[in-house]
PDB file of C-alpha atoms and ligand atoms in Angstrom:
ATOM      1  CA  UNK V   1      21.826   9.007  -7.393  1.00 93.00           C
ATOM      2  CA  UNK V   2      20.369   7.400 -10.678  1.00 97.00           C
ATOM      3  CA  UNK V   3      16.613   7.084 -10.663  1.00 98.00           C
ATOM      4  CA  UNK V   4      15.489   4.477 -13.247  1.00 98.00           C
ATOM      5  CA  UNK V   5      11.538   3.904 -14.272  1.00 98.00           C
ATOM      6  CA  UNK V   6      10.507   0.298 -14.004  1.00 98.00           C
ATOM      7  CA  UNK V   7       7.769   0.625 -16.484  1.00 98.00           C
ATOM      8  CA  UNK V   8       6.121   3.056 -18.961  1.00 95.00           C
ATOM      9  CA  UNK V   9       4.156   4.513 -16.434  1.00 94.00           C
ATOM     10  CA  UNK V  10       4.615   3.543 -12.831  1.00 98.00           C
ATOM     11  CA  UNK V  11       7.428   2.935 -10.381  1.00 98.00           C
ATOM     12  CA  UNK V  12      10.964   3.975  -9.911  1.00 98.00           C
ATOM     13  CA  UNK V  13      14.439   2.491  -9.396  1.00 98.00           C
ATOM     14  CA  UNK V  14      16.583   4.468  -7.221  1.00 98.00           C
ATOM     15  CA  UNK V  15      19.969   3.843  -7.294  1.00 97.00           C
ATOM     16  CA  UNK V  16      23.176   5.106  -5.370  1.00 96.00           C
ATOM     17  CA  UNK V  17      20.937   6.674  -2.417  1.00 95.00           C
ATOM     18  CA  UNK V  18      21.511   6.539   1.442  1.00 95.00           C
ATOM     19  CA  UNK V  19      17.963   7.251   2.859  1.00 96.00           C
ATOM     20  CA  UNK V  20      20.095   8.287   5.799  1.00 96.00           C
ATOM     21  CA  UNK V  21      21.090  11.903   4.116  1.00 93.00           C
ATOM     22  CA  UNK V  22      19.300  14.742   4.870  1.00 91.00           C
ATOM     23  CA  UNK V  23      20.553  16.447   1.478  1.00 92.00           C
ATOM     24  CA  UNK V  24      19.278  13.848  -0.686  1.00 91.00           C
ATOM     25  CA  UNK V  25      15.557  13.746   0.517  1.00 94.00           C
ATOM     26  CA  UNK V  26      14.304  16.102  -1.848  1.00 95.00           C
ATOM     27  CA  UNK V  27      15.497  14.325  -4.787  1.00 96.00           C
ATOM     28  CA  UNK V  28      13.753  11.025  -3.592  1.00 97.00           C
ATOM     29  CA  UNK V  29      10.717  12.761  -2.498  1.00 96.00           C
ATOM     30  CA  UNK V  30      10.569  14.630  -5.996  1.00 96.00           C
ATOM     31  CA  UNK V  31      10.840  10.852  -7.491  1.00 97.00           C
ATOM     32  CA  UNK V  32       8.075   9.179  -5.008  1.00 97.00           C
ATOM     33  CA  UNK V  33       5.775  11.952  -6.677  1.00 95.00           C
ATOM     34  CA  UNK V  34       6.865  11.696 -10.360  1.00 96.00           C
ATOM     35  CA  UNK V  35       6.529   7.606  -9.661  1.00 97.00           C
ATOM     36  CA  UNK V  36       3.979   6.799  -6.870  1.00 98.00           C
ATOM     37  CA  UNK V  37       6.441   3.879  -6.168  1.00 98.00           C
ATOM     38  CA  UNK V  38       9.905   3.916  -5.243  1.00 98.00           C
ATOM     39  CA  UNK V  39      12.586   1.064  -4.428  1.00 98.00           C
ATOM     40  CA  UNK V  40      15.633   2.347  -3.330  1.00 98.00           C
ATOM     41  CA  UNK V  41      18.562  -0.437  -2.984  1.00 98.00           C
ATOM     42  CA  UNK V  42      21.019  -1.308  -1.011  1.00 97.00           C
ATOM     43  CA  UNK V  43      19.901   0.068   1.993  1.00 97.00           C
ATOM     44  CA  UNK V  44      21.677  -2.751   3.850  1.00 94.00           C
ATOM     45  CA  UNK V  45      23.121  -1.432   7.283  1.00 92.00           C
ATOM     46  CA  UNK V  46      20.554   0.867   8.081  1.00 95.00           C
ATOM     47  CA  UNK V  47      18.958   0.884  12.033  1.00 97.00           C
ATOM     48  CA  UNK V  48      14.729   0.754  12.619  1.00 98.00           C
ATOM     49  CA  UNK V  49      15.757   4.231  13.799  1.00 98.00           C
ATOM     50  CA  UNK V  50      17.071   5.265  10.445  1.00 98.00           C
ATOM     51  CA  UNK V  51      13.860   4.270   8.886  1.00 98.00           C
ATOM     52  CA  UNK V  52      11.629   5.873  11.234  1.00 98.00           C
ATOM     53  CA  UNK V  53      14.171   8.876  10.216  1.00 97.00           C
ATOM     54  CA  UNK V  54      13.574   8.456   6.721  1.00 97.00           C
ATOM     55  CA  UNK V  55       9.824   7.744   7.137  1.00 98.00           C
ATOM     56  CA  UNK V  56       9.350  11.243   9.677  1.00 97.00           C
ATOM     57  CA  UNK V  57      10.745  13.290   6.680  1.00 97.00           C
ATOM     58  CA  UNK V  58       7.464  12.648   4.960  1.00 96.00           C
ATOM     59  CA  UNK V  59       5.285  13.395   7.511  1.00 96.00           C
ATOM     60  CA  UNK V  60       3.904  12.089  11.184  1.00 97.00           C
ATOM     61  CA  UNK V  61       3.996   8.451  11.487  1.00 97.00           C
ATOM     62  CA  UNK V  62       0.565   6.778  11.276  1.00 94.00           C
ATOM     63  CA  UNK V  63       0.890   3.860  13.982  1.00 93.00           C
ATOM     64  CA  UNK V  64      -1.153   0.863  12.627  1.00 89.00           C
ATOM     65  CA  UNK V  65      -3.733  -0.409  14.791  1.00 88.00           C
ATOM     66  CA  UNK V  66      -3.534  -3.871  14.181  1.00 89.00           C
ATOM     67  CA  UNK V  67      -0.444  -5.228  12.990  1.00 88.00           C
ATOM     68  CA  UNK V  68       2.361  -6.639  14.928  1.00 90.00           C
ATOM     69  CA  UNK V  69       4.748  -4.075  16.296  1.00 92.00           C
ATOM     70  CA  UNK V  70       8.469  -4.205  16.150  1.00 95.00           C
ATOM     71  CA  UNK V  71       9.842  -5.016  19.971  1.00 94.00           C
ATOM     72  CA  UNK V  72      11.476  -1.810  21.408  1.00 96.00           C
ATOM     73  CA  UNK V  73      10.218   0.251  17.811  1.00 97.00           C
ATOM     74  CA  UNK V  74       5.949   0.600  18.336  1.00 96.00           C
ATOM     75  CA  UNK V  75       6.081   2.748  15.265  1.00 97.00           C
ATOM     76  CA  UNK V  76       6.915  -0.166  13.014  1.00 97.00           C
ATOM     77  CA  UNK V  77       4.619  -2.822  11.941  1.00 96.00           C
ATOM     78  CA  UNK V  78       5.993  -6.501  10.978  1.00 95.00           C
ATOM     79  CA  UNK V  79       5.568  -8.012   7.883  1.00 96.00           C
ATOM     80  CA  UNK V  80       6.061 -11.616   8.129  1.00 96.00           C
ATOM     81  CA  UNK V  81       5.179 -15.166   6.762  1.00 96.00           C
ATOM     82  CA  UNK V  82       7.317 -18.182   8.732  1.00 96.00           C
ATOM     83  CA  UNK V  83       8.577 -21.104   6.257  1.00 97.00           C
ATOM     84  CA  UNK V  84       5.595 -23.043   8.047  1.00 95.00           C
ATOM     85  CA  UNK V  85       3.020 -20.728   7.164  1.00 95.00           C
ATOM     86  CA  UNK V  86       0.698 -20.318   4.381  1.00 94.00           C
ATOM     87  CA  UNK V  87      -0.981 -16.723   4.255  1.00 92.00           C
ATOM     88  CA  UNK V  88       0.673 -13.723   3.910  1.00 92.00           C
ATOM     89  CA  UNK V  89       0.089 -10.111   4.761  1.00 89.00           C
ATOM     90  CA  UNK V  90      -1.041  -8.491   1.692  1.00 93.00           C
ATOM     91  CA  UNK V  91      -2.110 -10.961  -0.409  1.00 95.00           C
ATOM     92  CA  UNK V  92      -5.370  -8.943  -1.552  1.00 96.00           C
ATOM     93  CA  UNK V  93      -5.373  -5.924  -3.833  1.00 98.00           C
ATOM     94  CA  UNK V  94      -5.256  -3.086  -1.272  1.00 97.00           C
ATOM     95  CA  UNK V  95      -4.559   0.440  -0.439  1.00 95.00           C
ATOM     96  CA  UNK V  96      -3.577   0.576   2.734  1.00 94.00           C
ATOM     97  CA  UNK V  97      -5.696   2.203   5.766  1.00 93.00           C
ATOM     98  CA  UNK V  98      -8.674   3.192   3.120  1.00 95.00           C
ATOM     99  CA  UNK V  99     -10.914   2.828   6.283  1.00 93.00           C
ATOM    100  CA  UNK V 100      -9.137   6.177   7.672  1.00 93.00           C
ATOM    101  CA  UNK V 101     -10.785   9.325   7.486  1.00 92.00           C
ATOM    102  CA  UNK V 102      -7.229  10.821   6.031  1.00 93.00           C
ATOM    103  CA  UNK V 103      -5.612   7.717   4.764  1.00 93.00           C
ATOM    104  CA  UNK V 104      -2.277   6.848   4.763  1.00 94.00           C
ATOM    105  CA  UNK V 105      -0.116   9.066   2.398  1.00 95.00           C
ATOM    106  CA  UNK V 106       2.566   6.395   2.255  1.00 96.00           C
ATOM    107  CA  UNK V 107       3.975   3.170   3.607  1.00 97.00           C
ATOM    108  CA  UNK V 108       7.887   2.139   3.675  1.00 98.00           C
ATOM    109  CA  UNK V 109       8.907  -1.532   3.566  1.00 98.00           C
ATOM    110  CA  UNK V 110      12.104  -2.335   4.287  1.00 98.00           C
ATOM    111  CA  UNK V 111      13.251  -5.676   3.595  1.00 98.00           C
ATOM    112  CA  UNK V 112      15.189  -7.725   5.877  1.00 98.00           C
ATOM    113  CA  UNK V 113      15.129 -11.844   4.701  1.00 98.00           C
ATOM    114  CA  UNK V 114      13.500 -12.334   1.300  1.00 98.00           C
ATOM    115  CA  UNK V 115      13.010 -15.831  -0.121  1.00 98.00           C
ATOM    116  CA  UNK V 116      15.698 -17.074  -2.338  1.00 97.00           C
ATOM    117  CA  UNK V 117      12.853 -16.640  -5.065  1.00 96.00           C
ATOM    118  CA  UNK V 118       9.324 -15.018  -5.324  1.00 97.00           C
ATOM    119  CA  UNK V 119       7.994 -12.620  -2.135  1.00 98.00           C
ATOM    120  CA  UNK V 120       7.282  -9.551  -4.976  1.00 98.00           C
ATOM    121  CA  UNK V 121       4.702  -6.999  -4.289  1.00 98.00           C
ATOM    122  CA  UNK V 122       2.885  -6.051  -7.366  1.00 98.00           C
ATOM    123  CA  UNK V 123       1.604  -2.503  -7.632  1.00 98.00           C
ATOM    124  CA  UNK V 124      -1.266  -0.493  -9.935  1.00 98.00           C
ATOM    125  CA  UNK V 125      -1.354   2.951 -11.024  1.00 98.00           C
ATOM    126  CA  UNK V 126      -4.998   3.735 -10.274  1.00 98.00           C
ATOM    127  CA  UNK V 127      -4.192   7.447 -12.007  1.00 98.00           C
ATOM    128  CA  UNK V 128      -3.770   4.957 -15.119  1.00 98.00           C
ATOM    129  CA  UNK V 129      -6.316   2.918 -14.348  1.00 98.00           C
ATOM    130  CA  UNK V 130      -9.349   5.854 -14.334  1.00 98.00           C
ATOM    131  CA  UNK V 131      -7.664   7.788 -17.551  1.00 98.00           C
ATOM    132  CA  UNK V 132      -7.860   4.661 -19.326  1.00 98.00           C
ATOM    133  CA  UNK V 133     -11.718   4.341 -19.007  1.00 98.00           C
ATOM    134  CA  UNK V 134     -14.294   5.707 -21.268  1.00 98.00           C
ATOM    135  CA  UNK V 135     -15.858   9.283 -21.062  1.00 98.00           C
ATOM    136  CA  UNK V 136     -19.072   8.269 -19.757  1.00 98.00           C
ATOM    137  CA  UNK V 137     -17.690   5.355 -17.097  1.00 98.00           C
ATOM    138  CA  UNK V 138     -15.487   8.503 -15.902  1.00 98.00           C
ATOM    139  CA  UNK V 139     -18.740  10.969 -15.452  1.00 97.00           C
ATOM    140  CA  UNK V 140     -20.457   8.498 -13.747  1.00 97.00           C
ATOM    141  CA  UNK V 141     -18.033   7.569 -11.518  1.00 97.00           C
ATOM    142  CA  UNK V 142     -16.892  11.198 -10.716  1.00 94.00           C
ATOM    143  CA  UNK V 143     -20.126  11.845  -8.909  1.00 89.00           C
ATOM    144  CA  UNK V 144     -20.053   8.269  -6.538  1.00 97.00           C
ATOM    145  CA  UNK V 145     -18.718   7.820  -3.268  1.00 96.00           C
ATOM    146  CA  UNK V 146     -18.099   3.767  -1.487  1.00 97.00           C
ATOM    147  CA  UNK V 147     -17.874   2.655   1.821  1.00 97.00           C
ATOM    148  CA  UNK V 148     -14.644   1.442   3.221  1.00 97.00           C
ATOM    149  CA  UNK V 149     -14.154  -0.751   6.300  1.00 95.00           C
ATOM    150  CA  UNK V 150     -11.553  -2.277   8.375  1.00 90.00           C
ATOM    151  CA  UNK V 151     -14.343  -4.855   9.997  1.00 87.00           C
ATOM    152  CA  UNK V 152     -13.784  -7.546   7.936  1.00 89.00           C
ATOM    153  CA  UNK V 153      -9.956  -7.264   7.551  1.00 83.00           C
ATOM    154  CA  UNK V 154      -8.951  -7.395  10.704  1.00 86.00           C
ATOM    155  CA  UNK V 155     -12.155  -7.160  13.416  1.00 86.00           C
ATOM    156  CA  UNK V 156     -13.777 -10.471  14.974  1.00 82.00           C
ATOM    157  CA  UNK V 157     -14.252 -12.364  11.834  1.00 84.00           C
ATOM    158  CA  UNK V 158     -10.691 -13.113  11.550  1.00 82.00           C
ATOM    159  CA  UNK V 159     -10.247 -14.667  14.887  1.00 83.00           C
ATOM    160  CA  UNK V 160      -9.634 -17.977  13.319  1.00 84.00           C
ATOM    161  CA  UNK V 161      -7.376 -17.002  10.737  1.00 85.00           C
ATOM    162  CA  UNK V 162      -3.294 -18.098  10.923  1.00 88.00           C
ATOM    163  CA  UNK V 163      -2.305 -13.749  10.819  1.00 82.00           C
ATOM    164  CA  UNK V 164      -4.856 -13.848  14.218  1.00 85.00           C
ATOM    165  CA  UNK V 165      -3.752 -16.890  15.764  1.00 88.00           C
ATOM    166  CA  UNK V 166      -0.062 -16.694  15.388  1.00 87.00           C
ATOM    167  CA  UNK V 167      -0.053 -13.160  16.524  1.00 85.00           C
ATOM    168  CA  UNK V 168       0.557 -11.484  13.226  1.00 85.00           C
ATOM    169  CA  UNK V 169      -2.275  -9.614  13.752  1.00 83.00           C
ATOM    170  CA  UNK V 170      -4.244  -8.745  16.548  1.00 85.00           C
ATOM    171  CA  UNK V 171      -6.273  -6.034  18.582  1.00 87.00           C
ATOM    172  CA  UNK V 172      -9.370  -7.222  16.840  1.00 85.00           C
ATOM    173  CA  UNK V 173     -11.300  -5.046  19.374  1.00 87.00           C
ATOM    174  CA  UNK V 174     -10.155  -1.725  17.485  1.00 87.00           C
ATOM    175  CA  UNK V 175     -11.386  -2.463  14.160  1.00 84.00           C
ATOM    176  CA  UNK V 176     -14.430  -0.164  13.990  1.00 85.00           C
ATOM    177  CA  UNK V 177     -13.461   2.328  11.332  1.00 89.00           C
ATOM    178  CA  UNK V 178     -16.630   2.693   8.949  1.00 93.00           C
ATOM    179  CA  UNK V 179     -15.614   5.870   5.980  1.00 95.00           C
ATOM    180  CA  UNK V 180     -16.947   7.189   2.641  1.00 96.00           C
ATOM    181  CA  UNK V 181     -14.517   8.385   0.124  1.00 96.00           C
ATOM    182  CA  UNK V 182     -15.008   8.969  -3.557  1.00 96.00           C
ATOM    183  CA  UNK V 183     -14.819   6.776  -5.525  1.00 97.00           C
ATOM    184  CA  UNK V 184     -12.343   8.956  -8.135  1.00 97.00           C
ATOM    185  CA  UNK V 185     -10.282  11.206  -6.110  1.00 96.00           C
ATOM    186  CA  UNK V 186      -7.968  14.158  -7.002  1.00 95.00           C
ATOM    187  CA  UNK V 187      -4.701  13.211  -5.434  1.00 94.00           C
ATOM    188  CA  UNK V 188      -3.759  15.478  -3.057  1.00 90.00           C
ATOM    189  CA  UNK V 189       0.074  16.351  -4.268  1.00 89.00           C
ATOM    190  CA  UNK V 190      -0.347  16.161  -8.007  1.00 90.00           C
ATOM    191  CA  UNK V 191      -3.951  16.982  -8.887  1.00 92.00           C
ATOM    192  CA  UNK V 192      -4.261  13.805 -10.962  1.00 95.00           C
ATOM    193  CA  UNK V 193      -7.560  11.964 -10.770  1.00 97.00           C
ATOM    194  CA  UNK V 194      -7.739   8.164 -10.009  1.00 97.00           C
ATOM    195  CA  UNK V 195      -9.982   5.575  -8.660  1.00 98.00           C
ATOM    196  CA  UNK V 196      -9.922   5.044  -4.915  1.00 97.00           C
ATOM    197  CA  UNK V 197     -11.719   1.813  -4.341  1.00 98.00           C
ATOM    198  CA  UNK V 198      -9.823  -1.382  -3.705  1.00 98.00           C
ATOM    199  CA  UNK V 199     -11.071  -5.302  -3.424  1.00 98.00           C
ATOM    200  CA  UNK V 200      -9.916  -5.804   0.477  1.00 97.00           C
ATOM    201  CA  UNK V 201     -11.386  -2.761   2.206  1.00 97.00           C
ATOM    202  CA  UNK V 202     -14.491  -1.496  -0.020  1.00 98.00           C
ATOM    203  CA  UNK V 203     -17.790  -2.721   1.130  1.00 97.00           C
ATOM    204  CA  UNK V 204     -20.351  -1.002  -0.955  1.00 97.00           C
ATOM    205  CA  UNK V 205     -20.860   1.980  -2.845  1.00 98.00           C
ATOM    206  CA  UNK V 206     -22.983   4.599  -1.856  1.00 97.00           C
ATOM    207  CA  UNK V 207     -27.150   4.966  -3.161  1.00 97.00           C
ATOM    208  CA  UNK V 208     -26.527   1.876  -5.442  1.00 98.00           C
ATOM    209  CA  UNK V 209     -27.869  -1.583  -4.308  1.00 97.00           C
ATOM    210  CA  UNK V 210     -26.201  -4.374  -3.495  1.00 96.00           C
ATOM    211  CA  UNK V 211     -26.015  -6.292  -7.545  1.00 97.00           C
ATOM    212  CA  UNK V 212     -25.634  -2.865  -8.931  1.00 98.00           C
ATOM    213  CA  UNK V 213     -22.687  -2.184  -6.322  1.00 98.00           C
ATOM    214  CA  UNK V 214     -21.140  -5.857  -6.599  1.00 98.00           C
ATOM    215  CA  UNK V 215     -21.268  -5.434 -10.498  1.00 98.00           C
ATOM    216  CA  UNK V 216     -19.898  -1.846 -10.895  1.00 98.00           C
ATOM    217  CA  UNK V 217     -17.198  -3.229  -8.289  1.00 98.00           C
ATOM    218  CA  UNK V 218     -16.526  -5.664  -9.806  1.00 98.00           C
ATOM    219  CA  UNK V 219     -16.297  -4.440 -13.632  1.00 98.00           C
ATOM    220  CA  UNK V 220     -13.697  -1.866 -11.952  1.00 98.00           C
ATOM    221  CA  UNK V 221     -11.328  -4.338  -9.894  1.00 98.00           C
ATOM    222  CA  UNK V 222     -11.462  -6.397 -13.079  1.00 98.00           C
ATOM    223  CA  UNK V 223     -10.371  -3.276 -15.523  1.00 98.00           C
ATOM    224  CA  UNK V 224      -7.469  -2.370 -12.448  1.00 98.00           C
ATOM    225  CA  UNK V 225      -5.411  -5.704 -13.153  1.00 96.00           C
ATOM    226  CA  UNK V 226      -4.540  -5.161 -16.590  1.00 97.00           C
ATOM    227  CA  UNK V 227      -0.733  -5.124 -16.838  1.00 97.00           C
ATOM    228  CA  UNK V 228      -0.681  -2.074 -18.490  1.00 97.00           C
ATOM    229  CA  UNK V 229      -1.324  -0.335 -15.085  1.00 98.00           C
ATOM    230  CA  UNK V 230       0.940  -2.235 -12.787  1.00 98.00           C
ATOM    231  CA  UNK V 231       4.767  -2.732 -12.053  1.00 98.00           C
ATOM    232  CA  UNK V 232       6.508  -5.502 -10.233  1.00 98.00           C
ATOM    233  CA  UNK V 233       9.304  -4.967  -7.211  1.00 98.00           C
ATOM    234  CA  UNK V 234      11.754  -8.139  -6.620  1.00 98.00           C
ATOM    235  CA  UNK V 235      13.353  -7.633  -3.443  1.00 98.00           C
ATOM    236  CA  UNK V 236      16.681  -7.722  -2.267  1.00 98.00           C
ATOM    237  CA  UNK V 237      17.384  -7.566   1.520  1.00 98.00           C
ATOM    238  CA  UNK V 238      18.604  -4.499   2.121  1.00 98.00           C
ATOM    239  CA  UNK V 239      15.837  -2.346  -0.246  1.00 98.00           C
ATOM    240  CA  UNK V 240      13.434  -0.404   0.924  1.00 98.00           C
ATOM    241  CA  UNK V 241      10.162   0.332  -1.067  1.00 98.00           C
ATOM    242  CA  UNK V 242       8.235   3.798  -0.521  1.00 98.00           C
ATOM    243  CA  UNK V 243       4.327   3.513  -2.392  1.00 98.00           C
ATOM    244  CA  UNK V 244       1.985   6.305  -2.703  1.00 97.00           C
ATOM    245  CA  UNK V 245      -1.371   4.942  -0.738  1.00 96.00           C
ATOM    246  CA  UNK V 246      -3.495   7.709  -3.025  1.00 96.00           C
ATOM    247  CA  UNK V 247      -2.404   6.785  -6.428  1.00 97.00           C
ATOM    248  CA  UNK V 248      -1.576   3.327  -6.038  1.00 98.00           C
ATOM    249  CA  UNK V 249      -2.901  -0.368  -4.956  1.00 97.00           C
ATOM    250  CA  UNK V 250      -0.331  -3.110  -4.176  1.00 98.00           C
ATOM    251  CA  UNK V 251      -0.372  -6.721  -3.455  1.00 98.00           C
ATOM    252  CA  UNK V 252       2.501  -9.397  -1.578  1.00 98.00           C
ATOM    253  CA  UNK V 253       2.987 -12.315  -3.936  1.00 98.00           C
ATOM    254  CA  UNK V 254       2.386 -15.184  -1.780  1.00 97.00           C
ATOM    255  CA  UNK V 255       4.341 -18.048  -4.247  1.00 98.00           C
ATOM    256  CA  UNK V 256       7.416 -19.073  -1.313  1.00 98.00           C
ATOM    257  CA  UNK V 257       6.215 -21.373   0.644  1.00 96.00           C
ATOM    258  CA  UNK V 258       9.038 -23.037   2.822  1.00 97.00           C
ATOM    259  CA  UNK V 259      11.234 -19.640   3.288  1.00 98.00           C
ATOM    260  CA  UNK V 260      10.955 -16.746   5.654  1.00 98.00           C
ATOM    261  CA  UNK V 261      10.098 -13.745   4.251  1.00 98.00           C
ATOM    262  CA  UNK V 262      10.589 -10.570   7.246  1.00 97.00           C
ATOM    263  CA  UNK V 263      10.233  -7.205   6.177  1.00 98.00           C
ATOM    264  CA  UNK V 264       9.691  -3.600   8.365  1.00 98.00           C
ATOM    265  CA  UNK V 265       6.748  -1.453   7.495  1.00 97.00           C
ATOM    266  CA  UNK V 266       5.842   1.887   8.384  1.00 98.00           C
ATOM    267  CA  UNK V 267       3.238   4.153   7.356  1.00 97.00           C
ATOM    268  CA  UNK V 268       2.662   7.756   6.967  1.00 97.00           C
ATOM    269  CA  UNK V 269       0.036   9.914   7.732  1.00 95.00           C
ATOM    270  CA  UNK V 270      -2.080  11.093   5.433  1.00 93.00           C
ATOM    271  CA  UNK V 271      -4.577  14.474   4.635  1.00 86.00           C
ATOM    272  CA  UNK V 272      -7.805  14.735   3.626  1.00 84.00           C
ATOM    273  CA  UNK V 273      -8.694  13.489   0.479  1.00 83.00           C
ATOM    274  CA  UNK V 274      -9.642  16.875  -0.737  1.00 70.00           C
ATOM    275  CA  UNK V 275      -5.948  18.271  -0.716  1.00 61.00           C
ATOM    276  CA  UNK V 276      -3.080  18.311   1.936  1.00 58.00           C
TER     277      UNK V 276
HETATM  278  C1  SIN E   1       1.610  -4.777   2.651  1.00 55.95           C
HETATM  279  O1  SIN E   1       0.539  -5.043   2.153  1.00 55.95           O
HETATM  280  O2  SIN E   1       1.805  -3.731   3.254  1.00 55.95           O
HETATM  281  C2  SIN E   1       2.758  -5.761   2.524  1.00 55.95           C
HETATM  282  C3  SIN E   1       3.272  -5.839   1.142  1.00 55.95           C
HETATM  283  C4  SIN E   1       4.347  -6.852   1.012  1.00 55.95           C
HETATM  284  O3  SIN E   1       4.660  -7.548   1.984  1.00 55.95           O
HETATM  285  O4  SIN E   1       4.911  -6.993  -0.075  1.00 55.95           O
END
């Protein structure tokens, strides 16, 4: 197995793996900690059972409320856009199920029809991110906490919305999950510190108003999406993609309009903030 960085400082190329051996596990799950985000290839004949094999090694499967299951496989979650739709899944910068009281500790795509061209996901180190800002940004930010919702993502207010109404998403009813995390957290496997608010599921943060909120918010989404931080996954059917929810935020590149785009997703539970 060859394990190849993608950047100076985040993501992984795994090479030569089948994610259906037992005895290589450690080695990949050694890698998904050195590099928060791991694509192994050629992963081309494996079954939805074979990835909820691979996935279970990690840890309990976290079920997602609201996306579309896989018929026959309720622990998987479709990722889809049709050639005649515009929106994807993902298109935000999220981490995924921020709104849990123990997030997610990872989620595993596994690709299954890419567009001929475009469909990345884009990724950001968020341990980067905070150890790139100054000394007093990090004190004050050490002692915040924010809000994080899954109301507005996928509750009543996008009834209207193509993921609603052609079934992407659904189970609107279920979106109630209201949580306060802080805003730097220490990430549970590695001790490293990083910002844990991201521009789809924070609301507010905590004893600031509403401008001061917005602002600080907004000065730290902005600093987030400098390149430095982030690495880029082009996908091959057949890959798979494993991303640290903790250390990480990621983003679908919605730029193939006309092609399907069908991928697998599923997530793993998570542990409290504080330390698994
Ligand atoms: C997601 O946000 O989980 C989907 C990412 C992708 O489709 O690239």
């Amino acid at each position: 197995m060859q394990i190849i960085p993608l950047t100076g400082g985040l993501g992984a190329e795994i090479q030569g793996a089948d994610i259906r051996s037992t005895s290589s596990f450690q080695q990949i799950f050694e890698a998904f900690k050195d590099h928060s985000v791991i694509v192994i290839r050629n992963q081309t004949d494996i079954t939805p059972d074979d990835h909820i094999a691979f996935a279970q090694r990690f840890g309990p499967i976290n079920v997602n409320r609201f996306f579309k299951p896989v018929e026959g496989h309720p622990q998987i979650a479709t990722v889809l856009k049709e050639p005649d739709q515009t929106e994807a899944v993902g298109e935000g910068w999220h981490t995924d199920h921020s709104y849990d009281d123990e997030p997610a500790m990872g989620s595993i795509l596994r690709a299954i029809e890419v567009p001929p061209i475009g469909g990345d996901t884009l990724f950001v180190s968020m341990g980067m991110a905070y150890e790139a800002l100054s000394t007093p940004m990090k004190r004050f930010l050490d002692g915040l906490s924010a809000w994080h919702s899954s109301r507005h993502v996928f509750g009543a207010e996008i009834a209207e919305s193509e993921a609603a109404t052609s079934g992407r998403l659904g189970n609107a009813q279920n979106a109630t999950q209201d949580v306060l995390h802080p805003v730097v957290i220490r990430h549970p496997l590695s001790g490293r510190k990083g910002i844990y608010v991201n521009p789809v599921f924070t609301t507010r943060i905590e004893g600031l108003t509403q401008t001061e909120s917005d602002a600080l918010l907004q000065m730290l989404y902005a600093h987030c999406q400098q390149p430095e931080f982030h690495c880029r996954v082009r996908w091959n059917a057949g890959d798979i993609t494993l991303w640290d929810n903790r250390a990480t935020w990621h983003k679908a590149i919605n730029d193939y309009h006309g092609y399907r785009r069908y991928m697998h997703r599923i997530t793993v539970e998570g542990c409290p903030l504080q330390g698994c």
